[in-house]
Amino acid sequence: MKHSVHFLPDDITINVTSGENLLSAAANAGIYIHAFCGGEGICGKCKVQLEQGDVKSDSVASLKSTEYKAGFRLACRSQVVSDITVRIPDMVKADGKSLKRKPITTRSISPRSLDEIVGKWNANPPVRKLFLKLTPPTLEDNVSDMQRLIRDISATMPDSPEPTYDHPELIQYLATDLREKNWEITVLLLHNQEDVEKNHIISVESGDTTDHLYGLAIDIGTTTLSGVLIDLNTGNIIAEASSYNSQIGQGEDVISRMIYAARPGGLRALQEKVISTINSIIEEVCKKVIISPSDICHIMAAGNTVMTHLLLGFNPKFIREAPYVPTVNQFPLTKASSIGILAHPCVRLFLYPCIASYVGGDIVSGVHACLMHKNEEITLFIDIGTNGEIVIGNKDWMICAACSAGPAFEGGGIRHGMRASSGAIENFHIHPETLDPMIVTIGHTKPKGICGSGLISIVSELLEASVIDQQGKFYRHLNHPRVRTGNDGWEYVLAWKNESAIGEDIVVNEVDLDNMIRAKGAMYAGYQTLLESVGMSFSDLDRIILAGNFGAYIDLERAISIGLLPDLERDRFFYLGNASMLGCRISLTDQQRFHERIQVRQLMTNLELSENPEFMNHYMAALFLPHTDMNLFPSVQLKKKS
Ligand code: FES
């Protein structure tokens, strides 16, 4: 349910989902409210006055009764539960004059129906179950049990090729199962149109189990693994779980994991860790719907090239050494249980193929999900993570690259950087005159650090308020307690020690800004180099699709204003979320789409950027906010002039 929130005196109205936090709503609308404690409710600065409607608030104790009666509430402790009009109190200077609020432009990527990007998919999975009542053998009809089974399957599915089988686990208990269950069994078949297998018998279960057809989609991230359990009879998600990748103890990024894998026993240890994380997810989703892991009939997974190598126990050593070669891009079909995954012994693990050492199956899965391989429109697909992978193309061709953007957008290399979890500053505004901050944290708790979307907001706002220049350096003439020199040079204090959850001031400094500028510069240089390699420019792009969890919170205007995203019409931007997981879900549910994943891989060509001189030239030019060539950012230029 949606409610309107009308902010005065700015006269800005936005629609929010019922229950939305009022401070977050204001931040998303570009409305500045004093907010120093991240939304914990302790600084008492974020008072607003309700003029119409009501909010659900737990801020009563923090307000005087006269204030409460007059309609004042702490924005950070209020949830929007009806249409409201709310006034942000005027701030007053020492001389009693009102401080002008400057309208701030901010815009999330408008949520659009996923159908527009990924199309529809059907509950017609690559696996199916068939309940059969076999005729028991007689002296006249004493073919083997397996022949009898195949004969009945063929009779029930006359238009399908004769089923095949290839593994002893299937046959081991067949004779007893058939007889104990009075020849009533359910057979699990895989319809694989690819050459290797066609109508393959995966397993035989006693009795009628056709109601229980479950599939698992897994996104194998370097940091987090997510699993989605799907009822393949309906296509509905029935349980979800996620967990930190337990390899994190052996390194936060793929490079340190590869270094660890080179140690004696390191590869095996990393394989065991990722499998134990997958198993914990399987146990959790199965527990939620009270099924056994052996009830899972089909598994579809995607991960980057290094993670997939580690999962299968393949040596990733040469991925990190020039000329950056993976052992394999197209992974062999594996029985999940053979590598220790909790699953029925016969169930297959399908992995999205990779393209190159740093363009993995997670990207192929995302591109597959958004139907680039079927679309005329020229699309720029961007996944902003540690590497920053990009793909440009359409149904006829695709070119892709990894940009080595570095981990700044995941909090890496940033003094108070952190992942997007509770306490991370995710949104920030600065008052253009007082330079006071408005801090909104994930979970509305005291701030602990800065996540990627917070960093983009901070840099964009500091730039707009002329606290930093276009090279990310603080203006030295500012005489303000929050702008000071610290251990790492000049910095801005986002939260004082007493307002932070870490017992120290939370700052953003020039080293952080430099790392962020390098990361966004690598992304932008990547877009330019790929486009030029196919004789195109930004104006040829019909749509830009952002993937990855990071994209959910990205503020489009701010990301453009710092040069992370190209300055194009805003309605060309789409946000897809965890595209890797989405691709796995679609493949798991719809056999037609499942088979098309091969086509996607065949269309994609990798361009190595690491030693590409064009990339280096573009990169150097992009180490500026937003760019040394302002003609590439006309809307930002226009805003500066106005
Ligand atoms: S009391 Fe609301 S932000 Fe501090």
XYZ file of C-alpha atoms and ligand atoms in Angstrom:
646
model
C 0.000 0.000 0.000
C 1.294 3.432 -0.932
C 0.929 6.765 0.896
C 1.780 10.264 -0.213
C 4.168 12.386 1.819
C 4.014 16.113 1.177
C 7.067 17.981 2.471
C 6.788 21.679 3.347
C 8.135 24.288 2.816
C 9.836 22.658 -0.222
C 6.421 21.579 -1.546
C 7.708 18.208 -2.695
C 5.429 15.179 -2.667
C 6.557 11.578 -2.974
C 4.765 8.257 -2.687
C 6.143 5.706 -0.279
C 5.256 2.184 0.763
C 3.234 1.962 3.974
C 5.574 1.636 6.938
C 8.430 3.568 5.250
C 10.661 5.425 7.687
C 10.013 9.176 7.441
C 13.696 10.157 7.607
C 14.545 7.761 4.767
C 11.577 9.077 2.789
C 12.868 12.634 3.211
C 16.402 11.631 2.203
C 15.077 9.869 -0.885
C 13.051 12.956 -1.774
C 16.148 15.133 -1.488
C 14.833 16.905 1.606
C 17.447 17.931 4.120
C 16.614 17.278 7.784
C 19.124 17.593 10.594
C 20.030 13.976 11.418
C 23.289 13.280 13.159
C 22.790 9.867 14.767
C 21.863 7.854 11.676
C 18.264 7.493 12.816
C 18.867 5.899 16.214
C 16.619 8.485 17.880
C 19.234 9.891 20.230
C 20.474 13.165 18.764
C 16.953 14.618 18.793
C 17.755 16.781 15.766
C 15.319 15.385 13.225
C 12.123 16.974 14.574
C 9.436 17.587 11.982
C 5.882 18.871 12.390
C 2.871 16.971 11.124
C 0.284 19.228 9.497
C -1.976 16.517 8.137
C -2.409 12.803 8.686
C -0.574 10.767 11.268
C 2.517 8.605 11.604
C 3.336 5.612 13.758
C 5.980 6.927 16.073
C 7.978 5.697 19.034
C 9.514 9.089 19.671
C 7.032 10.246 22.329
C 9.506 9.969 25.201
C 12.060 12.113 23.339
C 9.696 15.065 22.982
C 8.172 17.539 25.385
C 4.415 17.034 25.745
C 3.823 20.493 24.254
C 5.918 19.530 21.237
C 4.070 16.265 20.821
C 0.693 18.011 21.055
C 1.847 20.536 18.456
C 2.466 17.634 16.042
C 6.234 17.352 16.362
C 7.789 13.927 15.807
C 11.284 12.596 15.330
C 11.392 11.742 11.631
C 13.791 8.880 12.210
C 11.432 7.158 14.655
C 8.297 7.617 12.555
C 6.730 5.310 10.026
C 4.405 6.583 7.339
C 1.040 4.851 7.749
C -1.274 7.365 6.044
C -1.119 10.244 3.570
C 0.656 13.049 5.409
C 1.794 16.631 5.115
C 4.874 17.331 7.133
C 6.735 20.588 7.695
C 10.491 20.688 8.148
C 11.125 23.455 10.694
C 13.069 26.414 9.392
C 16.615 26.524 10.569
C 17.715 29.867 11.917
C 21.111 31.543 11.749
C 22.748 33.172 14.772
C 21.432 36.539 13.606
C 17.875 35.164 13.594
C 17.576 35.005 9.811
C 16.201 31.893 8.227
C 18.626 29.525 6.515
C 17.585 28.903 2.952
C 17.219 25.309 1.936
C 18.585 24.590 -1.470
C 16.439 22.175 -3.454
C 18.417 18.996 -3.933
C 18.006 16.826 -6.982
C 17.988 13.174 -6.228
C 16.454 10.282 -8.040
C 16.403 6.548 -7.593
C 16.012 4.465 -10.696
C 12.263 4.262 -11.076
C 11.054 0.827 -10.180
C 9.609 -0.742 -13.288
C 7.967 -4.018 -13.896
C 10.561 -6.738 -14.279
C 8.496 -7.992 -17.224
C 9.795 -5.036 -19.194
C 13.354 -6.289 -18.864
C 13.288 -10.018 -18.268
C 10.072 -11.036 -20.019
C 7.788 -13.704 -18.709
C 8.840 -17.193 -17.891
C 6.752 -20.286 -17.405
C 6.634 -23.042 -14.851
C 7.875 -25.605 -17.332
C 11.101 -26.818 -15.739
C 13.827 -28.887 -17.364
C 12.958 -31.688 -14.916
C 9.619 -33.413 -14.570
C 8.159 -36.246 -12.542
C 6.057 -39.055 -13.894
C 3.993 -41.390 -11.742
C 3.846 -44.899 -13.197
C 2.054 -48.100 -12.272
C 4.210 -50.757 -13.877
C 2.881 -54.157 -14.812
C 4.747 -56.679 -12.661
C 6.954 -59.150 -14.554
C 5.727 -62.598 -15.525
C 7.407 -65.576 -17.138
C 6.083 -64.328 -20.455
C 7.258 -60.779 -19.839
C 10.471 -61.012 -17.886
C 12.459 -58.077 -19.252
C 14.759 -56.390 -16.752
C 13.358 -53.921 -14.267
C 15.078 -51.031 -16.037
C 13.793 -52.103 -19.452
C 10.303 -52.328 -18.007
C 10.653 -48.832 -16.598
C 11.942 -47.382 -19.879
C 9.184 -49.154 -21.790
C 6.515 -47.586 -19.585
C 8.037 -44.112 -19.748
C 8.143 -44.333 -23.557
C 4.543 -45.526 -23.642
C 3.451 -42.593 -21.440
C 5.508 -40.072 -23.447
C 5.299 -41.414 -27.010
C 6.558 -38.166 -28.576
C 9.705 -37.985 -26.469
C 12.973 -39.761 -27.196
C 13.564 -43.014 -25.341
C 14.973 -42.144 -21.923
C 18.549 -42.934 -21.069
C 20.391 -43.527 -17.792
C 24.019 -43.608 -16.849
C 24.633 -43.987 -13.155
C 24.676 -46.975 -10.827
C 23.088 -45.042 -7.922
C 19.851 -45.064 -9.870
C 19.815 -48.835 -10.210
C 21.087 -49.752 -6.769
C 17.716 -49.814 -5.016
C 15.478 -50.099 -8.079
C 14.602 -53.796 -7.698
C 13.614 -53.517 -4.042
C 11.821 -50.184 -4.472
C 9.683 -51.483 -7.308
C 8.594 -54.560 -5.408
C 8.130 -52.927 -2.007
C 5.926 -50.252 -3.537
C 3.889 -52.697 -5.539
C 5.371 -51.395 -8.838
C 4.058 -47.892 -8.190
C 6.882 -45.409 -8.588
C 7.661 -41.850 -9.603
C 10.452 -41.258 -12.045
C 12.375 -37.976 -12.227
C 13.352 -37.076 -15.774
C 15.612 -34.360 -17.099
C 14.582 -32.965 -20.468
C 17.898 -31.904 -21.801
C 17.757 -30.701 -25.377
C 21.481 -30.270 -25.418
C 23.291 -33.088 -27.127
C 24.692 -34.935 -24.168
C 21.449 -36.022 -22.602
C 17.906 -36.267 -23.772
C 15.123 -37.299 -21.448
C 17.516 -38.651 -18.934
C 16.321 -40.704 -15.953
C 17.668 -38.962 -12.858
C 16.050 -40.955 -10.088
C 13.217 -43.278 -9.173
C 11.184 -42.719 -6.051
C 8.683 -44.954 -4.327
C 4.995 -44.137 -4.664
C 3.526 -40.961 -6.123
C 5.798 -37.989 -5.332
C 4.777 -35.817 -8.285
C 3.577 -33.124 -5.880
C 7.127 -32.703 -4.628
C 9.173 -31.147 -7.387
C 11.671 -28.701 -5.947
C 14.544 -26.788 -7.477
C 17.294 -24.726 -5.922
C 18.842 -21.591 -7.456
C 22.159 -20.507 -5.935
C 24.122 -17.337 -6.444
C 27.690 -18.074 -5.355
C 29.064 -14.668 -4.444
C 32.569 -13.972 -3.214
C 31.082 -12.365 -0.107
C 27.574 -13.780 0.161
C 25.825 -16.870 -1.112
C 22.071 -16.802 -1.650
C 19.709 -19.668 -2.255
C 16.123 -19.728 -3.436
C 13.980 -22.849 -3.219
C 11.322 -23.056 -5.911
C 8.300 -25.296 -6.192
C 8.844 -26.314 -9.796
C 5.221 -27.408 -10.204
C 4.076 -23.813 -9.732
C 7.234 -21.782 -10.303
C 6.750 -20.098 -6.917
C 9.565 -19.276 -4.521
C 8.843 -21.167 -1.300
C 11.929 -20.403 0.780
C 15.019 -18.215 0.650
C 18.232 -18.047 2.645
C 21.604 -16.430 2.400
C 24.864 -16.638 4.245
C 28.294 -15.061 4.233
C 30.703 -17.145 2.207
C 32.708 -18.964 4.867
C 35.813 -18.585 2.684
C 35.958 -14.974 3.941
C 38.409 -16.036 6.659
C 40.800 -16.940 3.846
C 40.548 -13.559 2.120
C 37.899 -10.995 1.285
C 38.376 -10.948 -2.473
C 39.062 -13.405 -5.255
C 42.751 -12.488 -5.465
C 43.437 -13.401 -1.839
C 41.382 -16.592 -2.244
C 43.543 -17.581 -5.223
C 46.662 -16.900 -3.192
C 45.276 -19.060 -0.396
C 44.345 -21.802 -2.860
C 48.009 -22.034 -3.895
C 49.010 -23.108 -0.372
C 49.284 -26.828 0.407
C 45.733 -28.014 1.108
C 44.397 -24.518 0.405
C 42.279 -25.408 -2.603
C 40.626 -28.306 -0.803
C 39.955 -26.136 2.257
C 38.322 -23.415 0.146
C 36.203 -25.971 -1.701
C 35.018 -27.444 1.588
C 34.161 -24.001 2.928
C 32.008 -22.932 -0.008
C 30.262 -26.303 0.000
C 29.574 -26.042 3.712
C 28.035 -22.593 3.085
C 25.852 -24.035 0.307
C 24.818 -26.878 2.610
C 23.869 -24.485 5.396
C 21.637 -22.648 2.916
C 20.090 -25.930 1.723
C 19.403 -26.985 5.300
C 17.828 -23.641 6.098
C 15.493 -23.538 3.093
C 14.506 -27.191 3.524
C 13.777 -26.639 7.210
C 11.503 -23.717 6.373
C 9.188 -25.876 4.245
C 9.839 -29.184 6.007
C 11.371 -31.147 3.176
C 14.557 -33.130 2.959
C 17.581 -31.923 0.935
C 17.207 -35.142 -1.066
C 13.806 -33.824 -2.279
C 15.604 -31.166 -4.344
C 15.406 -32.330 -7.949
C 17.436 -29.738 -9.829
C 20.135 -27.208 -8.936
C 21.114 -24.193 -11.007
C 24.019 -22.038 -9.833
C 26.116 -19.119 -10.996
C 29.277 -17.553 -9.673
C 32.301 -15.663 -10.895
C 35.068 -17.653 -12.564
C 37.216 -17.965 -9.458
C 34.341 -18.980 -7.196
C 33.186 -21.599 -9.681
C 36.696 -23.023 -9.977
C 36.958 -23.229 -6.204
C 33.554 -24.886 -5.915
C 34.558 -27.618 -8.331
C 38.069 -27.927 -6.894
C 39.780 -26.636 -10.062
C 43.065 -24.813 -9.655
C 42.483 -21.061 -10.203
C 46.224 -20.229 -10.104
C 46.583 -19.073 -13.710
C 43.566 -16.781 -13.544
C 45.642 -14.191 -11.717
C 48.764 -14.460 -13.844
C 49.047 -12.829 -17.287
C 47.663 -13.806 -19.750
C 44.860 -14.563 -17.188
C 43.635 -17.969 -18.310
C 41.027 -20.013 -16.447
C 41.267 -23.808 -16.457
C 37.845 -24.072 -18.020
C 34.955 -21.780 -18.985
C 32.311 -24.382 -19.711
C 31.917 -26.515 -16.631
C 31.247 -30.225 -16.833
C 27.907 -31.497 -15.643
C 28.456 -32.593 -12.070
C 26.379 -34.595 -9.647
C 25.895 -32.232 -6.722
C 26.483 -34.945 -4.140
C 29.799 -35.927 -5.730
C 31.377 -32.707 -4.439
C 29.631 -32.931 -1.069
C 26.496 -30.888 -1.667
C 23.529 -32.131 0.357
C 21.259 -33.401 -2.379
C 19.840 -36.556 -3.827
C 22.821 -38.640 -5.060
C 21.616 -38.426 -8.659
C 20.741 -34.721 -8.892
C 22.790 -32.599 -11.263
C 24.440 -29.303 -10.494
C 24.170 -26.987 -13.494
C 26.575 -24.070 -13.496
C 26.421 -21.046 -15.743
C 29.466 -21.027 -18.028
C 32.085 -18.282 -17.701
C 33.513 -16.109 -20.456
C 36.953 -15.229 -19.130
C 38.952 -15.078 -15.930
C 37.101 -12.036 -14.645
C 33.809 -12.277 -16.509
C 32.063 -15.173 -14.861
C 28.880 -17.187 -14.897
C 27.202 -14.612 -12.659
C 27.437 -12.095 -15.518
C 26.288 -14.627 -18.118
C 23.342 -15.419 -15.867
C 22.462 -11.717 -15.510
C 22.709 -11.074 -19.246
C 20.604 -14.185 -19.842
C 17.988 -12.944 -17.355
C 17.570 -9.580 -19.065
C 17.200 -11.111 -22.528
C 20.042 -9.146 -24.135
C 20.469 -12.123 -26.462
C 16.960 -11.618 -27.854
C 16.765 -7.863 -27.924
C 17.440 -5.479 -30.804
C 18.180 -2.640 -28.380
C 21.830 -1.889 -27.696
C 22.229 -2.440 -23.972
C 24.956 -1.549 -21.524
C 24.803 -4.090 -18.691
C 26.730 -3.020 -15.587
C 27.479 -5.050 -12.484
C 29.286 -2.854 -9.982
C 31.183 -4.990 -7.517
C 34.851 -5.508 -6.778
C 35.667 -5.954 -10.440
C 32.933 -4.019 -12.130
C 31.915 -6.182 -15.089
C 30.301 -4.629 -18.129
C 28.654 -6.046 -21.228
C 27.527 -4.127 -24.303
C 25.521 -5.570 -27.167
C 22.264 -7.000 -28.382
C 20.880 -10.179 -29.945
C 23.573 -10.207 -32.633
C 26.758 -9.524 -30.683
C 28.032 -8.820 -27.204
C 31.341 -7.578 -25.934
C 32.294 -7.737 -22.288
C 35.085 -6.775 -19.928
C 36.078 -6.577 -16.283
C 37.283 -3.155 -15.136
C 39.381 -3.807 -11.997
C 37.447 -1.040 -10.299
C 38.594 -2.096 -6.848
C 36.438 -2.621 -3.805
C 35.598 1.008 -2.902
C 31.888 0.537 -3.652
C 31.847 -2.450 -1.331
C 33.532 -0.458 1.426
C 37.070 -1.698 0.636
C 39.970 0.776 0.791
C 37.760 3.308 2.570
C 38.837 4.253 6.112
C 35.351 3.736 7.535
C 34.049 1.651 4.659
C 31.814 -1.313 5.335
C 29.404 -3.599 3.537
C 25.783 -2.600 3.209
C 24.591 -3.924 6.568
C 23.109 -2.500 9.748
C 24.709 0.795 10.764
C 26.162 1.583 7.335
C 25.550 5.154 6.198
C 23.509 4.575 3.037
C 22.200 8.064 2.381
C 23.638 11.472 3.094
C 22.777 15.105 2.526
C 24.730 18.129 3.571
C 23.202 21.474 4.423
C 24.689 23.849 1.843
C 25.148 26.676 4.358
C 25.789 25.072 7.736
C 27.604 22.053 6.218
C 25.816 19.922 8.801
C 25.119 16.346 7.754
C 21.924 14.394 7.348
C 22.903 10.795 7.914
C 20.654 7.835 7.258
C 21.946 4.402 8.174
C 20.730 0.940 7.264
C 18.486 -0.181 10.120
C 18.363 3.393 11.490
C 20.980 2.746 14.101
C 24.029 4.695 15.196
C 26.475 4.895 12.287
C 29.243 2.305 12.092
C 30.686 3.157 8.691
C 29.963 3.949 5.058
C 28.659 1.549 2.389
C 28.829 2.001 -1.395
C 25.610 3.943 -1.897
C 26.498 6.138 1.099
C 29.891 6.879 -0.415
C 28.320 8.003 -3.690
C 25.905 10.295 -1.787
C 28.704 11.720 0.338
C 31.041 12.495 -2.570
C 28.254 13.962 -4.671
C 26.985 16.158 -1.821
C 30.444 17.354 -0.755
C 31.109 18.297 -4.370
C 27.791 20.081 -4.772
C 28.242 22.005 -1.527
C 31.776 23.035 -2.631
C 33.422 21.252 0.274
C 35.628 19.318 -2.158
C 36.842 20.187 -5.641
C 36.618 18.116 -8.808
C 39.813 16.258 -7.944
C 38.351 15.134 -4.647
C 40.444 17.563 -2.571
C 38.964 19.527 0.321
C 38.871 23.287 -0.082
C 41.469 24.455 2.407
C 39.806 27.781 3.165
C 36.723 26.283 4.812
C 36.628 27.259 8.404
C 34.352 24.561 9.781
C 34.853 22.096 12.653
C 33.777 19.177 10.461
C 36.408 19.934 7.810
C 39.800 19.300 9.365
C 43.115 17.504 8.961
C 43.235 14.015 10.435
C 45.697 11.104 10.420
C 45.231 10.564 6.684
C 45.099 14.218 5.673
C 42.038 16.362 5.109
C 38.689 14.913 6.082
C 35.028 15.662 6.748
C 33.493 14.412 9.991
C 30.274 12.585 9.206
C 29.557 11.610 12.810
C 31.224 12.678 15.999
C 32.497 10.024 18.374
C 29.491 10.367 20.696
C 27.080 9.879 17.788
C 28.840 6.888 16.272
C 28.595 3.214 17.180
C 32.343 2.620 16.967
C 33.592 4.958 19.691
C 35.433 7.245 17.256
C 34.619 9.972 14.760
C 33.452 8.599 11.416
C 35.110 10.505 8.609
C 35.607 10.508 4.898
C 39.102 11.582 3.907
C 41.055 12.434 0.768
C 42.520 8.914 0.504
C 38.950 7.530 0.486
C 37.950 10.057 -2.146
C 40.944 9.143 -4.260
C 40.074 5.416 -4.087
C 36.478 6.139 -4.989
C 37.516 8.332 -7.930
C 39.805 5.557 -9.221
C 37.002 3.007 -8.936
C 34.450 5.110 -10.767
C 37.095 6.166 -13.297
C 37.813 2.518 -14.135
C 34.098 1.853 -14.677
C 33.617 4.866 -16.940
C 36.807 4.130 -18.905
C 35.521 0.570 -19.343
C 32.238 1.790 -20.889
C 34.131 4.096 -23.265
C 36.719 1.502 -24.314
C 34.115 -1.168 -25.021
C 31.912 1.237 -26.972
C 34.820 2.467 -29.073
C 35.956 -1.088 -29.763
C 32.703 -1.601 -31.656
C 32.679 1.884 -33.218
C 29.925 3.237 -31.010
C 29.405 6.019 -28.504
C 27.128 6.561 -25.502
C 24.394 7.988 -27.698
C 24.038 4.578 -29.390
C 22.924 2.990 -26.124
C 19.202 2.282 -25.906
C 19.216 1.147 -22.305
C 21.504 0.769 -19.325
C 20.808 -2.070 -16.921
C 22.327 -2.008 -13.467
C 22.740 -5.328 -11.734
C 23.971 -6.304 -8.295
C 22.631 -5.554 -4.855
C 24.477 -2.271 -4.881
C 22.248 -0.904 -7.637
C 19.167 -1.078 -5.431
C 20.168 1.956 -3.448
C 22.033 3.852 -6.089
C 20.868 7.405 -6.576
C 20.936 7.942 -10.309
C 21.498 11.710 -10.263
C 24.321 11.440 -7.798
C 25.972 8.489 -9.578
C 25.914 10.550 -12.785
C 27.087 13.707 -11.020
C 30.301 11.973 -9.897
C 30.840 10.268 -13.271
C 30.130 6.677 -12.248
C 27.299 6.364 -14.774
C 27.025 8.009 -18.183
C 24.969 11.184 -18.485
C 22.100 9.841 -20.588
C 18.322 10.237 -20.476
C 17.259 8.918 -17.104
C 14.467 6.769 -18.513
C 17.051 4.610 -20.286
C 18.256 3.286 -16.907
C 16.885 0.081 -15.424
C 17.669 -1.682 -12.225
C 17.650 -5.467 -12.159
C 18.843 -6.366 -8.628
C 20.653 -9.664 -8.155
C 20.630 -10.545 -11.852
C 22.783 -13.613 -11.336
C 20.186 -15.128 -9.026
C 17.388 -14.077 -11.350
C 19.020 -15.921 -14.264
C 19.349 -19.057 -12.129
C 15.699 -18.826 -11.068
C 14.527 -18.448 -14.645
C 16.689 -21.330 -15.902
C 15.462 -23.516 -13.108
C 11.818 -22.840 -13.836
C 11.567 -22.617 -17.617
C 13.267 -25.224 -19.797
C 13.091 -23.042 -22.891
C 15.013 -20.287 -21.120
C 17.313 -22.913 -19.539
C 18.501 -24.045 -22.960
C 19.004 -20.475 -24.195
C 21.825 -19.894 -21.706
C 24.213 -21.588 -24.147
C 23.304 -19.036 -26.818
C 24.223 -16.203 -24.446
C 27.682 -17.603 -23.805
C 28.284 -18.047 -27.512
C 27.429 -14.408 -28.222
C 29.796 -12.921 -25.628
C 33.367 -11.914 -26.523
C 35.789 -10.748 -23.860
C 37.997 -7.682 -24.249
C 40.991 -7.611 -21.924
C 41.312 -4.104 -20.507
C 44.216 -4.494 -18.113
C 46.892 -3.660 -20.662
C 44.759 -1.828 -23.183
C 46.305 1.637 -23.910
C 42.912 3.120 -24.886
C 41.513 2.053 -21.545
C 44.444 3.677 -19.733
C 43.905 6.972 -21.601
C 40.207 6.983 -20.775
C 40.957 6.041 -17.206
C 43.321 8.966 -16.695
C 40.736 11.349 -18.141
C 38.061 9.965 -15.822
C 40.010 10.678 -12.604
C 37.983 13.823 -12.074
C 34.501 14.581 -10.738
C 32.644 13.850 -12.947
C 35.225 13.900 -15.787
C 37.907 16.077 -17.374
C 35.711 16.325 -20.478
C 32.585 18.052 -19.180
C 30.973 17.733 -22.618
C 30.344 14.118 -21.677
C 28.188 15.330 -18.776
C 25.869 17.986 -20.229
C 23.199 17.748 -17.543
C 25.778 18.102 -14.772
C 27.282 21.092 -16.591
C 23.848 22.661 -16.915
C 23.129 22.151 -13.223
C 26.410 23.791 -12.270
C 25.558 26.840 -14.351
C 22.042 27.203 -12.956
S 17.139 11.576 16.614
Fe 16.539 11.326 14.585
S 18.387 11.350 13.509
Fe 19.008 11.556 15.547
